[in-house]
Amino acid sequence: MAKTPQAIRGTQDIFGPDAEAFAFVVETFERVRKLYRFRRAEMPVFEKTEVFARSIGETTDIVSKEMYSFDDRGGESLTLRPEFTAGIARAYLSNGWQQYAPVKLATHGPLFRYERPQKGRYRQFHQIDAEIIGAAEPQADVELLAMADQLLKELGIEGVTLHLNTLGDGDSREAWRAALVEHFRAVKDELSEDSQERLEKNPLRILDSKDRRDQRFVADAPKIDQFLSDDARAFFDAVTSGLDAAGVKWTRAESLVRGLDYYRHTAFEFIPDEGSEAAGKLGSQSTILGGGRYDGLMESLGGTATPAVGWAAGIERLAMLVGEKGEPQADAIVVVENDDAMTSAIQALGKLRAAGLSAELFASGSPRKRFDKAVKAGSNAIVAFDIRDGEENRRIKADEAGQARIEEVLG
RNA sequence: GCGAUCGUAGCUCAGUUGGUUAGAGCGCCGGUUUGUGGUACCGGAGGUCGCGGGUUCGAACCCCGUCGAUCGCCCCA
């Protein structure tokens, strides 16, 4: 026998209750995005590598190590999308969606990152995504966050809080960054090895280090608030007061940062509360929804400066939090207890389905055990066909209302 | 890239200090209970013990390698 090929590392086959939970997340997202009047968009799952490389910034490890890239037959480097934002930005520019600006977009689908799998992290994973492009005003941030908040509520996810920060405008962010480097450089020898590395490559990341040695110095590190310009402060104040007005609960997270340079102003993550059930289910991958304002991105792709804000959330992680979603029971199971009654059973099956009742046929294996199998499978009604004394016999097992309904349908 | 733990039937797992023919439950298939029903009983199929090498009279068990999985670190768009 031929050997069965293995699935690719970090991919998953989803089935049964997990697949139902996954579908529940997507269906809820679709419903909520319509409430907020976000428009559906579909993008290719792969792009020229430069789409992601230029938007993310050539320097980071992400481009060299964490992307699924390959050359096509023409020798062009292509990459399976590791995120939605860059592809949406490219589509926005390519198709002249400026004409719709400000435009609210929603999408979902598979993404690919070349990483070591662990709990809540896969090489092919799935996200839902919402973006508002061409809106510079803080009300856009509020709108986007209100939608995220309602989505989580409608998914029934409890014990999660919106952690909110501002990175300020370009000048604020740069001044803060310089102050952080200065602060940490003074104690460089006492930092963890990882953070000594970060000091050169990505100093903002020291702020969310998990190492105790670093956390001592994080506590008294310079805060972004000291460096905010008046405009940046006014922007953040407008976001927070808008959230209060919208009834979205939030908490200030002064250490919350974004790794990439194109982020400005608002940065946020929805994170399970310490010790909550949700936190326990997610392992060390704790952010369930995150995003921010990326006013600098469009220019890196050759477009004119375009303000934008967006978020994304992992469907698998959300699915872990929505609880068991059983597969729905059939409205009716049709059982053939004697194969001579097959014709009538198949006709009945057709009538049930035409009437909008979900129905399934049990007609294989030992005839005597089919009814038991139907009972065990569980359904709202069982319609059994048998031959008694040479006569065809139909029995319906259901509650009174169900029995009446099925008799009406079957005649 | 680094570290820890783990790979036995379709699934969940036993398997003693290394000792004959590797087990159970569930699931699946067939039969019995001449029955309006999820019960019970009987029988059956299904395993190169992840793979390769080594130690030994003898390896599912010990050692090395390899592949895979899980969890964590790094990274996190």
Coordinates of N, CA, C and O (backbone and C1' of nucleotides) in Angstrom, one line a residue, chain A residues 6 9 56 62 66 82-83 113 115-116 118-119 121 194 198 202 205 210 259-260 263 283-284 337 365-366 368-369 371 373 375-376 388 395, chain B residues 1-4 26-42 48 51 67-77:
Chain A
Q6 N 2.2 13.0 4.8 CA 1.9 13.7 6.1 C 1.4 15.1 5.7 O 1.8 15.7 4.7
R9 N 3.7 20.6 8.3 CA 3.8 21.1 9.7 C 3.1 22.4 9.9 O 3.2 23.3 9.1
I56 N 6.2 46.0 5.5 CA 6.7 45.6 6.8 C 8.1 46.2 7.1 O 8.4 46.6 8.3
I62 N 11.2 39.3 10.1 CA 9.9 38.8 9.6 C 10.1 38.5 8.1 O 9.7 37.4 7.6
E66 N 10.3 34.7 8.4 CA 8.9 34.3 8.9 C 7.9 34.2 7.8 O 6.7 34.1 8.0
P82 N 1.0 36.9 4.8 CA 1.1 36.7 6.2 C 0.2 37.5 7.0 O 0.1 37.4 8.3
E83 N -0.5 38.4 6.4 CA -1.4 39.3 7.0 C -2.3 39.9 6.0 O -2.1 39.7 4.8
R113 N 2.3 31.9 7.9 CA 3.6 32.4 8.5 C 4.5 31.2 8.8 O 4.0 30.2 9.4
E115 N 6.5 29.7 11.0 CA 6.9 29.8 12.4 C 6.8 28.4 13.0 O 6.1 27.6 12.5
R116 N 7.4 28.3 14.2 CA 7.3 27.1 14.9 C 5.9 27.0 15.5 O 5.5 27.9 16.3
Q118 N 2.8 26.3 17.9 CA 2.6 26.0 19.4 C 1.1 26.4 19.6 O 0.4 26.7 18.7
K119 N 0.7 26.3 20.9 CA -0.8 26.4 21.1 C -1.3 27.8 20.6 O -0.7 28.8 20.9
R121 N -1.0 28.8 17.6 CA -0.2 29.4 16.5 C 0.1 28.3 15.5 O 0.6 27.3 15.8
D194 N 18.2 38.7 25.8 CA 17.3 39.0 24.7 C 17.1 40.5 24.6 O 17.0 41.1 23.5
R198 N 17.5 43.4 21.8 CA 16.4 44.2 21.4 C 16.8 45.7 21.4 O 16.2 46.5 20.7
N202 N 15.0 46.6 18.3 CA 13.6 46.9 18.5 C 13.4 47.3 19.9 O 12.7 46.5 20.7
R205 N 10.2 46.8 22.1 CA 9.8 45.5 22.5 C 10.3 45.1 23.9 O 9.8 44.2 24.5
K210 N 9.1 39.3 28.9 CA 8.5 38.4 30.0 C 9.6 38.2 31.1 O 9.3 37.5 32.1
G259 N 5.4 46.5 16.7 CA 6.8 46.3 16.3 C 7.2 47.1 15.0 O 8.3 47.5 14.9
L260 N 6.2 47.4 14.2 CA 6.6 48.0 12.9 C 6.5 49.5 12.9 O 5.6 50.1 13.6
Y263 N 3.2 52.2 12.3 CA 2.1 52.5 13.2 C 2.2 53.9 13.8 O 3.3 54.4 14.1
G283 N -3.0 29.6 26.5 CA -1.6 29.4 26.7 C -0.9 30.7 26.6 O -1.4 31.7 27.1
S284 N 0.3 30.7 26.0 CA 1.1 31.9 26.0 C 0.7 32.9 24.9 O 1.3 34.0 24.8
E337 N -36.0 -0.2 7.8 CA -35.8 -1.5 8.5 C -36.0 -2.7 7.7 O -35.7 -3.8 8.2
G365 N -26.0 -1.5 6.8 CA -25.7 -2.3 8.0 C -26.9 -3.2 8.3 O -27.9 -3.2 7.6
S366 N -26.8 -3.8 9.4 CA -27.9 -4.7 9.9 C -29.2 -4.0 10.0 O -29.3 -3.1 10.7
R368 N -31.8 -4.7 11.5 CA -32.3 -4.7 12.9 C -31.7 -3.7 13.8 O -32.2 -3.3 14.8
K369 N -30.5 -3.2 13.4 CA -29.8 -2.3 14.3 C -29.9 -0.8 13.8 O -29.4 0.1 14.4
F371 N -32.5 1.1 13.5 CA -33.3 2.0 14.4 C -32.5 2.4 15.6 O -32.5 3.6 16.0
K373 N -29.4 2.7 15.8 CA -28.4 3.7 15.4 C -29.0 5.1 15.2 O -28.4 6.1 15.6
V375 N -31.6 6.2 16.8 CA -31.9 6.7 18.2 C -30.6 7.3 18.8 O -30.6 8.4 19.4
K376 N -29.5 6.6 18.6 CA -28.2 7.0 19.2 C -27.7 8.2 18.5 O -27.1 9.1 19.1
R388 N -44.6 -5.2 7.5 CA -45.3 -6.0 8.5 C -46.4 -6.8 7.8 O -47.3 -6.2 7.1
R395 N -43.8 4.3 10.7 CA -44.0 4.8 12.1 C -43.2 6.1 12.3 O -42.0 6.2 11.8
Chain B
rG1 P 15.5 25.4 11.9 O5' 16.2 26.2 13.0 C5' 17.6 26.5 12.9 C4' 18.0 27.4 14.1 C3' 17.7 26.7 15.4 O3' 18.8 25.8 15.8 C1' 16.8 28.9 15.5
rC2 P 18.5 24.5 16.6 O5' 18.3 25.0 18.1 C5' 19.3 25.7 18.8 C4' 18.8 26.2 20.1 C3' 18.1 25.0 21.0 O3' 19.1 24.3 21.6 C1' 16.7 27.0 21.0
rG3 P 18.8 22.7 22.0 O5' 17.7 22.8 23.1 C5' 18.0 23.3 24.4 C4' 16.9 23.4 25.3 C3' 16.1 22.1 25.5 O3' 16.7 21.3 26.5 C1' 14.6 23.9 25.1
rA4 P 16.4 19.7 26.5 O5' 14.9 19.7 27.2 C5' 14.7 19.9 28.5 C4' 13.2 19.9 28.8 C3' 12.5 18.6 28.6 O3' 12.6 17.7 29.6 C1' 11.2 20.3 27.6
rC26 P -17.3 -0.7 25.9 O5' -17.2 0.5 25.0 C5' -17.6 1.8 25.4 C4' -17.1 2.9 24.4 C3' -17.5 2.7 23.0 O3' -18.9 3.2 22.8 C1' -15.2 3.2 23.1
rG27 P -19.8 2.4 21.7 O5' -19.0 2.7 20.3 C5' -19.0 4.0 19.8 C4' -18.1 4.1 18.6 C3' -18.5 3.1 17.5 O3' -19.6 3.6 16.7 C1' -16.2 2.9 17.8
rC28 P -20.6 2.6 16.0 O5' -19.7 1.7 15.0 C5' -19.2 2.4 13.9 C4' -18.4 1.4 13.0 C3' -19.1 0.1 12.7 O3' -20.0 0.3 11.6 C1' -16.9 -0.4 13.5
rC29 P -21.4 -0.4 11.5 O5' -20.9 -1.9 11.1 C5' -20.3 -2.2 9.9 C4' -19.9 -3.6 9.8 C3' -21.0 -4.6 10.2 O3' -21.9 -4.9 9.2 C1' -19.0 -5.2 11.3
rG30 P -23.5 -5.2 9.6 O5' -23.4 -6.7 10.1 C5' -23.1 -7.7 9.2 C4' -22.9 -9.0 10.0 C3' -24.1 -9.4 10.9 O3' -25.2 -10.0 10.2 C1' -22.1 -9.7 12.1
rG31 P -26.7 -9.9 10.7 O5' -26.6 -10.9 12.0 C5' -26.6 -12.3 11.9 C4' -26.3 -13.0 13.2 C3' -27.5 -12.9 14.2 O3' -28.5 -13.8 14.0 C1' -25.4 -12.5 15.3
rU32 P -30.0 -13.5 14.5 O5' -29.9 -13.7 16.1 C5' -29.7 -15.0 16.6 C4' -29.6 -14.9 18.1 C3' -30.8 -14.2 18.8 O3' -31.9 -15.1 19.0 C1' -28.8 -13.4 19.7
rU33 P -33.4 -14.5 19.0 O5' -33.4 -13.7 20.4 C5' -33.4 -14.4 21.6 C4' -33.2 -13.4 22.8 C3' -34.4 -12.4 23.0 O3' -35.4 -13.0 23.8 C1' -32.4 -11.2 23.1
rU34 P -37.0 -12.8 23.5 O5' -37.1 -12.0 22.1 C5' -37.5 -12.7 21.0 C4' -38.2 -11.8 20.1 C3' -39.7 -11.8 20.3 O3' -40.1 -10.6 21.0 C1' -39.2 -12.6 18.1
rG35 P -41.4 -10.6 21.9 O5' -41.5 -9.2 22.6 C5' -41.6 -8.0 21.9 C4' -40.3 -7.3 21.9 C3' -40.5 -5.9 21.3 O3' -40.7 -5.0 22.4 C1' -38.5 -7.1 20.6
rU36 P -41.9 -4.0 22.2 O5' -41.3 -2.9 21.1 C5' -40.1 -2.2 21.4 C4' -40.2 -0.8 21.0 C3' -41.3 0.0 21.8 O3' -40.8 1.4 22.0 C1' -41.9 0.1 19.6
rG37 P -40.1 1.8 23.3 O5' -38.6 1.5 23.0 C5' -38.0 0.4 23.7 C4' -36.7 0.0 22.9 C3' -35.7 1.1 22.9 O3' -34.4 0.6 22.9 C1' -36.4 0.5 20.7
rG38 P -33.5 0.8 24.1 O5' -32.5 1.9 23.5 C5' -31.8 1.6 22.4 C4' -30.5 2.4 22.4 C3' -29.7 2.3 23.7 O3' -28.4 2.4 23.4 C1' -30.3 4.6 23.2
rU39 P -27.6 1.0 23.8 O5' -28.3 0.3 25.0 C5' -28.1 0.8 26.3 C4' -28.7 -0.2 27.3 C3' -27.9 -1.5 27.4 O3' -26.7 -1.4 28.2 C1' -30.2 -1.9 27.2
rA40 P -25.4 -2.0 27.7 O5' -25.7 -3.6 28.0 C5' -26.1 -4.0 29.3 C4' -26.6 -5.4 29.2 C3' -25.6 -6.3 28.5 O3' -24.6 -6.8 29.3 C1' -27.8 -6.7 27.7
rC41 P -23.1 -7.0 28.7 O5' -23.3 -8.4 28.0 C5' -23.7 -9.6 28.8 C4' -24.0 -10.7 27.8 C3' -23.0 -11.1 26.8 O3' -21.9 -11.9 27.3 C1' -25.1 -10.9 25.8
rC42 P -20.5 -11.8 26.7 O5' -20.6 -12.6 25.4 C5' -21.0 -13.9 25.4 C4' -21.1 -14.5 24.0 C3' -20.0 -14.2 23.0 O3' -18.9 -15.1 23.2 C1' -22.0 -13.6 21.9
rU48 P 1.0 -2.5 11.2 O5' 2.4 -3.1 11.6 C5' 2.8 -3.7 12.8 C4' 4.2 -4.3 12.6 C3' 5.2 -3.4 13.2 O3' 5.4 -3.7 14.6 C1' 5.9 -4.0 11.0
rC51 P 7.4 1.6 13.5 O5' 8.6 2.3 12.6 C5' 8.3 2.6 11.3 C4' 9.5 3.4 10.7 C3' 10.9 2.6 10.9 O3' 11.1 1.6 9.9 C1' 11.1 4.9 11.5
rC67 P 15.2 14.8 11.2 O5' 13.7 14.3 11.0 C5' 13.2 13.8 9.8 C4' 11.9 13.1 10.0 C3' 10.8 14.0 10.7 O3' 10.2 14.9 9.8 C1' 10.8 11.9 11.7
rG68 P 9.6 16.3 10.4 O5' 8.4 15.8 11.3 C5' 7.2 15.2 10.7 C4' 6.3 14.7 11.8 C3' 5.8 15.7 12.8 O3' 4.8 16.5 12.3 C1' 6.4 13.7 13.9
rA69 P 4.5 17.9 13.0 O5' 3.8 17.5 14.4 C5' 2.6 16.9 14.4 C4' 2.2 16.5 15.8 C3' 2.2 17.6 16.8 O3' 1.0 18.4 16.7 C1' 3.4 15.8 17.7
rU70 P 0.9 19.9 17.1 O5' 1.1 19.9 18.7 C5' 0.1 19.3 19.5 C4' 0.5 19.2 20.9 C3' 0.9 20.5 21.5 O3' -0.2 21.2 22.0 C1' 2.6 18.9 22.0
rC71 P -0.2 22.8 21.9 O5' 0.8 23.3 23.0 C5' 0.5 23.2 24.4 C4' 1.7 23.4 25.2 C3' 2.5 24.7 25.1 O3' 1.8 25.8 25.7 C1' 4.0 22.9 25.2
rG72 P 2.1 27.3 25.2 O5' 3.6 27.6 25.5 C5' 4.0 28.0 26.8 C4' 5.5 27.9 27.0 C3' 6.3 29.0 26.3 O3' 6.2 30.3 26.9 C1' 7.4 26.9 26.1
rC73 P 6.5 31.6 26.1 O5' 8.1 31.5 25.8 C5' 9.0 31.7 26.8 C4' 10.4 31.7 26.2 C3' 10.7 32.7 25.1 O3' 11.0 34.0 25.6 C1' 11.5 30.6 24.5
rC74 P 10.6 35.3 24.9 O5' 11.4 35.2 23.5 C5' 12.8 35.5 23.5 C4' 13.3 35.3 22.1 C3' 12.6 36.1 21.0 O3' 13.2 37.4 20.9 C1' 12.8 33.9 20.3
rC75 P 12.2 38.7 20.9 O5' 11.4 38.5 19.5 C5' 12.1 38.7 18.3 C4' 11.2 38.1 17.2 C3' 9.8 38.8 17.1 O3' 9.9 40.0 16.3 C1' 9.6 36.5 17.0
rC76 P 9.1 41.3 16.9 O5' 7.6 40.9 16.7 C5' 7.0 40.9 15.4 C4' 5.7 40.0 15.3 C3' 4.5 40.6 16.0 O3' 3.8 41.5 15.2 C1' 4.8 38.3 16.6
rA77 P 3.2 42.8 15.9 O5' 2.9 43.9 14.7 C5' 3.7 43.9 13.5 C4' 2.8 43.6 12.4 C3' 1.7 42.6 12.7 O3' 0.5 43.2 13.2 C1' 2.8 41.9 10.7

